[in-house]
Amino acid sequence: MVDTTSVALLNRVQDAADNDAWSQFDGIYRNFIVRFLSSREIDHDVGEDICQSVMKQVYEALSSGGFTHNGRKGAFRYWLRRVVVSQLGLHRRK
């Protein structure tokens, strides 16, 4: 896995017509999310459900300009972890 997020990839994901960008993004960050949840001993099936919710929220945020990379190393992954923790909290409250 790459250590930094490609700002160019984040920009490409915002283009709904660029399916290759979303596939590449999904391939990188789905694993990141699943590992994060697994490290918190979340069941695999539950983790997949949460991951799907996270990816939906990320897509919506990137598409609508709800996330803008500030250029600092780790900014996107920090934001992504916050989204995962938020979705995990929503799942636990259900």
Short mmCIF file of C-alpha atoms in Angstrom, two decimals:
data_model
loop_
_atom_site.label_atom_id
_atom_site.label_comp_id
_atom_site.label_asym_id
_atom_site.label_seq_id
_atom_site.Cartn_x
_atom_site.Cartn_y
_atom_site.Cartn_z
CA MET A 1 0.00 0.00 0.00
CA VAL A 2 1.13 3.53 -0.66
CA ASP A 3 2.10 5.70 2.30
CA THR A 4 0.47 8.85 1.01
CA THR A 5 -2.76 9.65 -0.74
CA SER A 6 -2.55 10.83 -4.29
CA VAL A 7 -4.29 14.19 -4.49
CA ALA A 8 -4.61 13.55 -8.22
CA LEU A 9 -6.54 10.34 -7.46
CA LEU A 10 -8.83 12.22 -5.06
CA ASN A 11 -9.50 14.75 -7.81
CA ARG A 12 -10.19 12.00 -10.35
CA VAL A 13 -12.63 10.25 -8.00
CA GLN A 14 -14.74 13.41 -8.01
CA ASP A 15 -15.45 12.81 -11.71
CA ALA A 16 -18.41 10.41 -11.74
CA ALA A 17 -17.47 9.29 -15.26
CA ASP A 18 -13.99 8.11 -14.18
CA ASN A 19 -14.79 4.53 -13.11
CA ASP A 20 -11.12 3.56 -13.18
CA ALA A 21 -10.35 6.16 -10.52
CA TRP A 22 -13.05 4.83 -8.22
CA SER A 23 -11.85 1.23 -8.75
CA GLN A 24 -8.29 2.26 -7.90
CA PHE A 25 -9.47 4.23 -4.88
CA ASP A 26 -11.61 1.33 -3.68
CA GLY A 27 -8.72 -1.09 -4.08
CA ILE A 28 -6.49 1.02 -1.86
CA TYR A 29 -8.87 2.29 0.78
CA ARG A 30 -11.25 -0.64 1.25
CA ASN A 31 -8.27 -2.63 2.59
CA PHE A 32 -7.27 0.32 4.79
CA ILE A 33 -10.80 0.51 6.27
CA VAL A 34 -11.18 -3.25 6.76
CA ARG A 35 -7.79 -3.47 8.53
CA PHE A 36 -8.70 -0.51 10.75
CA LEU A 37 -11.96 -2.20 11.77
CA SER A 38 -10.30 -5.58 12.17
CA SER A 39 -7.77 -4.06 14.56
CA ARG A 40 -10.75 -3.12 16.72
CA GLU A 41 -11.96 -6.73 16.64
CA ILE A 42 -14.99 -5.98 14.48
CA ASP A 43 -16.52 -9.08 12.86
CA HIS A 44 -15.64 -9.36 9.16
CA ASP A 45 -19.27 -9.24 7.95
CA VAL A 46 -20.07 -6.25 10.16
CA GLY A 47 -16.83 -4.64 8.99
CA GLU A 48 -17.89 -5.05 5.37
CA ASP A 49 -21.23 -3.35 6.11
CA ILE A 50 -19.49 -0.48 7.87
CA CYS A 51 -16.95 -0.26 5.06
CA GLN A 52 -19.76 0.08 2.52
CA SER A 53 -21.29 2.91 4.56
CA VAL A 54 -17.90 4.61 4.82
CA MET A 55 -17.28 4.34 1.08
CA LYS A 56 -20.70 5.83 0.38
CA GLN A 57 -20.04 8.74 2.73
CA VAL A 58 -16.57 9.28 1.26
CA TYR A 59 -17.93 9.26 -2.29
CA GLU A 60 -20.61 11.77 -1.36
CA ALA A 61 -18.10 14.02 0.40
CA LEU A 62 -15.60 13.89 -2.46
CA SER A 63 -18.32 14.44 -5.08
CA SER A 64 -19.83 17.42 -3.30
CA GLY A 65 -16.61 19.09 -2.20
CA GLY A 66 -17.19 18.04 1.42
CA PHE A 67 -13.50 17.16 1.67
CA THR A 68 -10.71 19.32 0.34
CA HIS A 69 -7.15 18.12 0.79
CA ASN A 70 -5.10 20.72 2.64
CA GLY A 71 -1.79 19.48 1.21
CA ARG A 72 -0.47 18.13 4.51
CA LYS A 73 0.81 14.57 4.65
CA GLY A 74 -1.75 12.29 6.28
CA ALA A 75 -4.67 14.72 5.99
CA PHE A 76 -6.88 12.42 3.94
CA ARG A 77 -6.20 9.31 6.01
CA TYR A 78 -6.84 11.27 9.20
CA TRP A 79 -10.18 12.42 7.79
CA LEU A 80 -10.96 8.89 6.58
CA ARG A 81 -10.28 7.44 10.04
CA ARG A 82 -12.71 9.97 11.50
CA VAL A 83 -15.36 8.86 8.99
CA VAL A 84 -14.75 5.19 9.88
CA VAL A 85 -14.98 5.89 13.62
CA SER A 86 -18.18 7.86 13.05
CA GLN A 87 -19.74 5.03 11.02
CA LEU A 88 -18.60 2.49 13.62
CA GLY A 89 -20.32 4.56 16.30
CA LEU A 90 -23.52 4.71 14.26
CA HIS A 91 -23.42 0.94 13.82
CA ARG A 92 -22.92 0.34 17.54
CA ARG A 93 -25.83 2.62 18.43
CA LYS A 94 -28.22 0.67 16.17
#
